[in-house]
CSV table of C-alpha atoms in Angstrom, one decimal:
chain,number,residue,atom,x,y,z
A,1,UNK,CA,-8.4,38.1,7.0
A,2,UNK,CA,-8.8,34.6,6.2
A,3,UNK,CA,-7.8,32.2,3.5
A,4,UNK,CA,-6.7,34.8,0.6
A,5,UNK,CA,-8.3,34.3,-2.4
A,6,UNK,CA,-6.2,32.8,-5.1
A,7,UNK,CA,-5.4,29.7,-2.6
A,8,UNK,CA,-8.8,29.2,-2.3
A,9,UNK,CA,-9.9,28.9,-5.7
A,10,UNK,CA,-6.2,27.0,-6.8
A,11,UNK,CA,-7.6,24.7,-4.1
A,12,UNK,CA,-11.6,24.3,-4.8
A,13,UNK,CA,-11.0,24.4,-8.8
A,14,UNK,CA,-9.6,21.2,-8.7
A,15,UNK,CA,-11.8,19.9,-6.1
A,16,UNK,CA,-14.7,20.4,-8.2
A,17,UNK,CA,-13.0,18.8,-11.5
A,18,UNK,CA,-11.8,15.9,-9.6
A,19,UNK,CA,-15.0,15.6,-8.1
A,20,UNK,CA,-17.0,15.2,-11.6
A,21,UNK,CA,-14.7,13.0,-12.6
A,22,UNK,CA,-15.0,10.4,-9.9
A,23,UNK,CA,-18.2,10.7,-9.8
A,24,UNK,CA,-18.7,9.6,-13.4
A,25,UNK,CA,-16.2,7.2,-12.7
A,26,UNK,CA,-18.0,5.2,-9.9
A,27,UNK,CA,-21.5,5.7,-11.0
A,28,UNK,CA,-23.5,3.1,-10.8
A,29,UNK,CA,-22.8,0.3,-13.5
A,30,UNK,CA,-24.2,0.7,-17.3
A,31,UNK,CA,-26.9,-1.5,-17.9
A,32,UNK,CA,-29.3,1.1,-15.8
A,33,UNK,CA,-32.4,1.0,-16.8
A,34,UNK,CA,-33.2,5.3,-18.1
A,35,UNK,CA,-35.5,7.4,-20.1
A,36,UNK,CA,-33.1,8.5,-22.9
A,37,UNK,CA,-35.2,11.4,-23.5
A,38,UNK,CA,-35.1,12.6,-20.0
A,39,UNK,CA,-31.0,11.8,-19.5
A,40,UNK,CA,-30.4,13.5,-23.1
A,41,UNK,CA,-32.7,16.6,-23.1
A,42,UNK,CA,-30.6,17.3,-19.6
A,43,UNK,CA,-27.4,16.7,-20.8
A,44,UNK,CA,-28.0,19.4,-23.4
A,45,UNK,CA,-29.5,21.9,-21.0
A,46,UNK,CA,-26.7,21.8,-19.1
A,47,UNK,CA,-24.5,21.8,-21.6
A,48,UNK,CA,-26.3,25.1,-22.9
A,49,UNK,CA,-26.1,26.4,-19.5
A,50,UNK,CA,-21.8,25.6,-19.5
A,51,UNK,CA,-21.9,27.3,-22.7
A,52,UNK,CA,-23.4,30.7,-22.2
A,53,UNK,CA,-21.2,30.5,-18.8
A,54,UNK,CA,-17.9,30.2,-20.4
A,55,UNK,CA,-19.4,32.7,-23.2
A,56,UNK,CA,-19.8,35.0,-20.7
A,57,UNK,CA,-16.6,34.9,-19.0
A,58,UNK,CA,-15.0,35.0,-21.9
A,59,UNK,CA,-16.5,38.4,-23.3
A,60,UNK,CA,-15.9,39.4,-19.5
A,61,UNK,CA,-12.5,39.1,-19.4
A,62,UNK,CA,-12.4,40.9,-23.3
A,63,UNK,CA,-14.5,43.8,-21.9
A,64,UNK,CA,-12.3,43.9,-19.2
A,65,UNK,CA,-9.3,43.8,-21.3
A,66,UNK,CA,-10.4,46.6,-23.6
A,67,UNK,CA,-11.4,49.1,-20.9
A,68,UNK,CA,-8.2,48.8,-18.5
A,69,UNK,CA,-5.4,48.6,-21.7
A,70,UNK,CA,-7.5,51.6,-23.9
A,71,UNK,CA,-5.6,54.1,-24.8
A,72,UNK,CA,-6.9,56.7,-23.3
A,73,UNK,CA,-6.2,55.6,-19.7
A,74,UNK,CA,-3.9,57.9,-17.8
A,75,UNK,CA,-2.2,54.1,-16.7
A,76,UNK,CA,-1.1,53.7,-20.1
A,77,UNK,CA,0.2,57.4,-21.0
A,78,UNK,CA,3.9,56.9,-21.8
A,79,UNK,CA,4.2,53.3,-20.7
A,80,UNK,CA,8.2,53.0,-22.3
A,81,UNK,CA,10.8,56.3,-22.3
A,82,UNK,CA,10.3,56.8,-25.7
A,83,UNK,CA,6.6,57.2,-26.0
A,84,UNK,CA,5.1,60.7,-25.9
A,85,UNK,CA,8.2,62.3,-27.7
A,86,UNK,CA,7.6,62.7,-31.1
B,1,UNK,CA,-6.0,41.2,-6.8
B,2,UNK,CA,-2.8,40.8,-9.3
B,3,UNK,CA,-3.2,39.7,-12.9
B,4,UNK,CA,-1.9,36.4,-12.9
B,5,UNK,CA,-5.0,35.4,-10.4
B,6,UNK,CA,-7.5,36.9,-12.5
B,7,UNK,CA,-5.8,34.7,-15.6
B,8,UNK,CA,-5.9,31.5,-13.2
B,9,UNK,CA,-9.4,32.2,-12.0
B,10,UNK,CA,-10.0,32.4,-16.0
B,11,UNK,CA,-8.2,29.5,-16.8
B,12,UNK,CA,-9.3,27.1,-13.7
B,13,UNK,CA,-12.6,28.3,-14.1
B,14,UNK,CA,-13.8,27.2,-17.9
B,15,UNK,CA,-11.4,24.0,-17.8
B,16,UNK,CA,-13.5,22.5,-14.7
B,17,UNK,CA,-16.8,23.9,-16.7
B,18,UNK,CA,-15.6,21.8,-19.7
B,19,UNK,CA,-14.1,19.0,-17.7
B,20,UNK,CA,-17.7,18.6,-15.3
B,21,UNK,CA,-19.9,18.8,-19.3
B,22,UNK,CA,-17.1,16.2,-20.5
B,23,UNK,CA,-17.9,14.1,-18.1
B,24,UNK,CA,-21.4,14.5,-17.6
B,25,UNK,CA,-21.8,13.4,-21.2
B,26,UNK,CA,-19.4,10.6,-21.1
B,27,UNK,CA,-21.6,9.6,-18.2
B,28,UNK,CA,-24.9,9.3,-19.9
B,29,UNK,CA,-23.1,7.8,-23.2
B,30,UNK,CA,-22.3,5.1,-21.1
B,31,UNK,CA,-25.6,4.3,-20.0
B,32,UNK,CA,-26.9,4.9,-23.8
B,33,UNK,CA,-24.1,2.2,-24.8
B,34,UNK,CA,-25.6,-0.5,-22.5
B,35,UNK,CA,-28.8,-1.6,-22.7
B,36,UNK,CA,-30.3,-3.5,-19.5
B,37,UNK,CA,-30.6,-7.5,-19.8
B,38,UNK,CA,-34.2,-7.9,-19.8
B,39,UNK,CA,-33.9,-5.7,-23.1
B,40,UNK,CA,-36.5,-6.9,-25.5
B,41,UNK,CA,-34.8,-7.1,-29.2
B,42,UNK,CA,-36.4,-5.5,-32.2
B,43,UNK,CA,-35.1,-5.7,-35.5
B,44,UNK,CA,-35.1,-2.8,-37.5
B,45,UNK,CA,-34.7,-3.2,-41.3
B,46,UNK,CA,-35.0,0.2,-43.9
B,47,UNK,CA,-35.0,-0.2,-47.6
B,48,UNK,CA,-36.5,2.4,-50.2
B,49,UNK,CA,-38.2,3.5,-49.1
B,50,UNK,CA,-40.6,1.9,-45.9
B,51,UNK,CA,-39.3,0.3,-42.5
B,52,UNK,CA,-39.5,-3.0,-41.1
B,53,UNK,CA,-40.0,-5.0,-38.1
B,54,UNK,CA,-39.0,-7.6,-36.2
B,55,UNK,CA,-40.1,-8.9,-32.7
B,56,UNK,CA,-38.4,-11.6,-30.5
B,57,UNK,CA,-41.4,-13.8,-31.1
B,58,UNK,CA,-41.0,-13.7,-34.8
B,59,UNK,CA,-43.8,-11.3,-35.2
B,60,UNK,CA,-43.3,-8.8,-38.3
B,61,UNK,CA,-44.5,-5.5,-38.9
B,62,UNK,CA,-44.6,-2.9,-41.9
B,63,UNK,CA,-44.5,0.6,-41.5
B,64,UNK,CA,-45.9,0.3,-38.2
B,65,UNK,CA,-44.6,-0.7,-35.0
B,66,UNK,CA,-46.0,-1.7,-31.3
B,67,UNK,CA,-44.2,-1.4,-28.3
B,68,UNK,CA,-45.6,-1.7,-24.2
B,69,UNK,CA,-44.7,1.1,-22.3
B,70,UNK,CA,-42.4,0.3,-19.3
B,71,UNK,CA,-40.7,-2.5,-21.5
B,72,UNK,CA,-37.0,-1.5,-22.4
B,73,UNK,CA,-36.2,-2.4,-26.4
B,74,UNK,CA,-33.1,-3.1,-28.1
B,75,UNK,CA,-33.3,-2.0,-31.7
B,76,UNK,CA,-30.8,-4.0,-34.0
B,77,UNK,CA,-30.7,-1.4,-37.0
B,78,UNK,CA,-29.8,-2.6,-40.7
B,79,UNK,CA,-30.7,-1.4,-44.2
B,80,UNK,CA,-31.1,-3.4,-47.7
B,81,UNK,CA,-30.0,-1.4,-50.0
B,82,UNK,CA,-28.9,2.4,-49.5
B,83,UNK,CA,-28.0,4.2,-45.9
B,84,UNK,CA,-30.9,5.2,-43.9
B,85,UNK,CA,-31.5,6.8,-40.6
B,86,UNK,CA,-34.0,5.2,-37.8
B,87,UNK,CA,-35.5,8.2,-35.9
B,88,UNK,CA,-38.3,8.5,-33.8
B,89,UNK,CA,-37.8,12.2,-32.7
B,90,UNK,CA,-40.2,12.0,-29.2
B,91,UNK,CA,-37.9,9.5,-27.7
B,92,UNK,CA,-34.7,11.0,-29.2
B,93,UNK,CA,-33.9,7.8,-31.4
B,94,UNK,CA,-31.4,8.0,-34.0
B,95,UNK,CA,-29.2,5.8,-35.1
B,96,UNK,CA,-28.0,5.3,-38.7
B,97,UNK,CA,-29.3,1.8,-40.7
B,98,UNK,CA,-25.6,0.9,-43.1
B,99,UNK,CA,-26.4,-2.0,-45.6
B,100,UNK,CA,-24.0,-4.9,-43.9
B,101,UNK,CA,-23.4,-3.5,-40.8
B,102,UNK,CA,-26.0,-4.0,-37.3
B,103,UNK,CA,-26.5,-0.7,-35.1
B,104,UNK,CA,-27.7,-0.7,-32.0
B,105,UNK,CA,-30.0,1.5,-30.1
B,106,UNK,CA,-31.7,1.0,-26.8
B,107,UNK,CA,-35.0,2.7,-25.5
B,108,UNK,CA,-37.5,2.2,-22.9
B,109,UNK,CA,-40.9,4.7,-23.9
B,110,UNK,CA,-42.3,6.1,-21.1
B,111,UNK,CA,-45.7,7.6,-22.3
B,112,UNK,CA,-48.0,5.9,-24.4
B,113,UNK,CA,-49.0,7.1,-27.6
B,114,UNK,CA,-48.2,7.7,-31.3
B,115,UNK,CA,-45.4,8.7,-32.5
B,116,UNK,CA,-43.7,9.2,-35.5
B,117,UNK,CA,-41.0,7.4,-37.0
B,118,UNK,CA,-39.0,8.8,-40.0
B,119,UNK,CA,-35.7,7.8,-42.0
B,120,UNK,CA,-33.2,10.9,-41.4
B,121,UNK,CA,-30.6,10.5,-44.1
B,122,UNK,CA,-31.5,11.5,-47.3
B,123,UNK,CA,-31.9,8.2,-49.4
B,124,UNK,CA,-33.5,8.6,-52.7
B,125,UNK,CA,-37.0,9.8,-53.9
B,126,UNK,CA,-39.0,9.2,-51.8
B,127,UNK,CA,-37.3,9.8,-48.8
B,128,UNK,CA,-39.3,12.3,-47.5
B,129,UNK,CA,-42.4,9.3,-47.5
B,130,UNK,CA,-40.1,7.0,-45.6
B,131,UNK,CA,-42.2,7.2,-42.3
B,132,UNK,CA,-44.1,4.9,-39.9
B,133,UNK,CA,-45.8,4.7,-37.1
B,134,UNK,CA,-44.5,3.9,-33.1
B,135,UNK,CA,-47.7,2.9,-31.0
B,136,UNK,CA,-46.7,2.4,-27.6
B,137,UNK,CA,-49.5,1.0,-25.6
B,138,UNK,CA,-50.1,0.1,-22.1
B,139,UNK,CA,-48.9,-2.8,-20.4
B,140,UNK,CA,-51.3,-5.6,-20.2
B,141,UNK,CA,-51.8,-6.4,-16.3
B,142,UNK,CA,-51.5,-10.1,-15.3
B,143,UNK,CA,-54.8,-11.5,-14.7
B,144,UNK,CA,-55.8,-10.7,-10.9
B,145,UNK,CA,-54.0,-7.7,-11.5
B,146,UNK,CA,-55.7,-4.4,-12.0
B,147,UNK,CA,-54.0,-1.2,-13.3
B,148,UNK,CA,-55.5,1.7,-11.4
B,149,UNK,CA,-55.1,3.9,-14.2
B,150,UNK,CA,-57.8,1.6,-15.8
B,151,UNK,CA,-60.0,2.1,-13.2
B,152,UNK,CA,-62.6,4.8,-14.2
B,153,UNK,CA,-61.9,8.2,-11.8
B,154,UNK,CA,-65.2,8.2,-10.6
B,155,UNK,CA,-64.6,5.0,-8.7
B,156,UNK,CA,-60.9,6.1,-7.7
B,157,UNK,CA,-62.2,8.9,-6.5
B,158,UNK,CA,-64.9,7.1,-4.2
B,159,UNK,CA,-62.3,5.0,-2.8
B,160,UNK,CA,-62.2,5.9,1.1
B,161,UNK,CA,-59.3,8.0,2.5
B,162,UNK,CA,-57.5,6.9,5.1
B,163,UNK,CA,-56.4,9.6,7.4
B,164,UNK,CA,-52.3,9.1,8.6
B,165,UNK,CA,-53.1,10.9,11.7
């Protein structure tokens, strides 16, 4: 098997944020001549796109909390010694 | 697959989402902020309730204002009286006009046309009637020069093709 999992990801998450960041950072001087409308309608579509993303990981990781914690899942029966006794 | 790599995958994965949006927008805010030196100025002036204009040349307008396409414009935004808002919604302008104070704005219109102006802070009575026009009109070519998009498409179309090959 190769590179496990978690190292890759603790490796290419920062990657990517460092990447944005530099790449903001040495863009091309202001002063550039732009359509506003073009450079602002895209910002906001992406930023749509980032938000429904991160919306969806979010409820992800809820749904994902709720089903494997619920109650009724034979993993949670009795979880301490005093559970289940009374 | 534990749980704390579920939790960093989680973690690591929205902060770089918000981080790359963060600075995507800081990005184009920065070219918003600066407008290029050729710039032409345009001074921008609300009061209750009808809008302003004035050119480089000394050239004023009311309630109506003519821009070249191509041509980027400095707007230098100021009010009389009460706060306004200078918008022109087809070319995502808005910038508030403050009695005393100079905003900028920058824009360079890409399509001619007419569009509409409008104040976008609520500023008395007749706010609602505080609107002009934007005409953005070709460039004129330099003499010599001849804009094929003036040229009627019949005679662009009988132009001969030159094959690459």
């Amino acid at each position: 098997m190769g590179i496990p999992l978690r190292q890759a990801l603790l490796v290419a998450i920062p990657l990517v944020v460092m990447f944005s960041i530099l790449q903001a950072a040495f863009a091309q001087e202001a002063g550039k001549v732009i359509i506003n409308r073009v450079e602002v309608w895209g910002l906001f579509y992406k930023g749509m796109v980032i938000a429904f993303t991160i919306g969806a990981i979010v409820m992800g990781v809820i749904a994902y909390v709720v089903f494997r914690f619920r109650e009724s899942n034979p993993k949670n029966a009795s979880r301490t010694s005093m559970e289940g006794r009374h | 697959m534990g749980h704390s790599t579920v939790e960093w995958v989680y973690v690591g994965v929205v902060v770089a989402l918000l981080i790359y949006i963060g600075a995507s927008a800081w990005d184009v805010e920065r070219f918003l902020d600066h407008p290029p030196k050729d710039a032409k100025v345009v001074k921008v002036t609300g009061q209750q309730w009808f809008w302003t204009f004035e050119h480089e040349d000394g050239k004023k307008e009311l309630g109506e204002l003519h821009l070249v396409k191509g041509v980027p414009y400095v707007f230098e935004i100021t009010s009389r009286d009460v706060n306004h808002s200078f918008n022109i919604p087809d070319l995502t302008v808005l910038m508030d006009a403050v009695p005393g104070r100079i905003n900028h704005m920058w824009v360079m219109p890409d399509a001619s046309g007419e569009y509409l102006i409008q104040c976008r802070e609520y500023c008395g009575f007749s706010h609602y009637q505080m609107r002009a026009k934007l005409f953005v009109e070709e460039a004129i070519p330099v003499s010599g020069e001849t804009e094929v998009s003036n040229i009627p498409v019949s005679v662009q179309e009988a132009k001969p093709v030159i094959a690459n090959n």
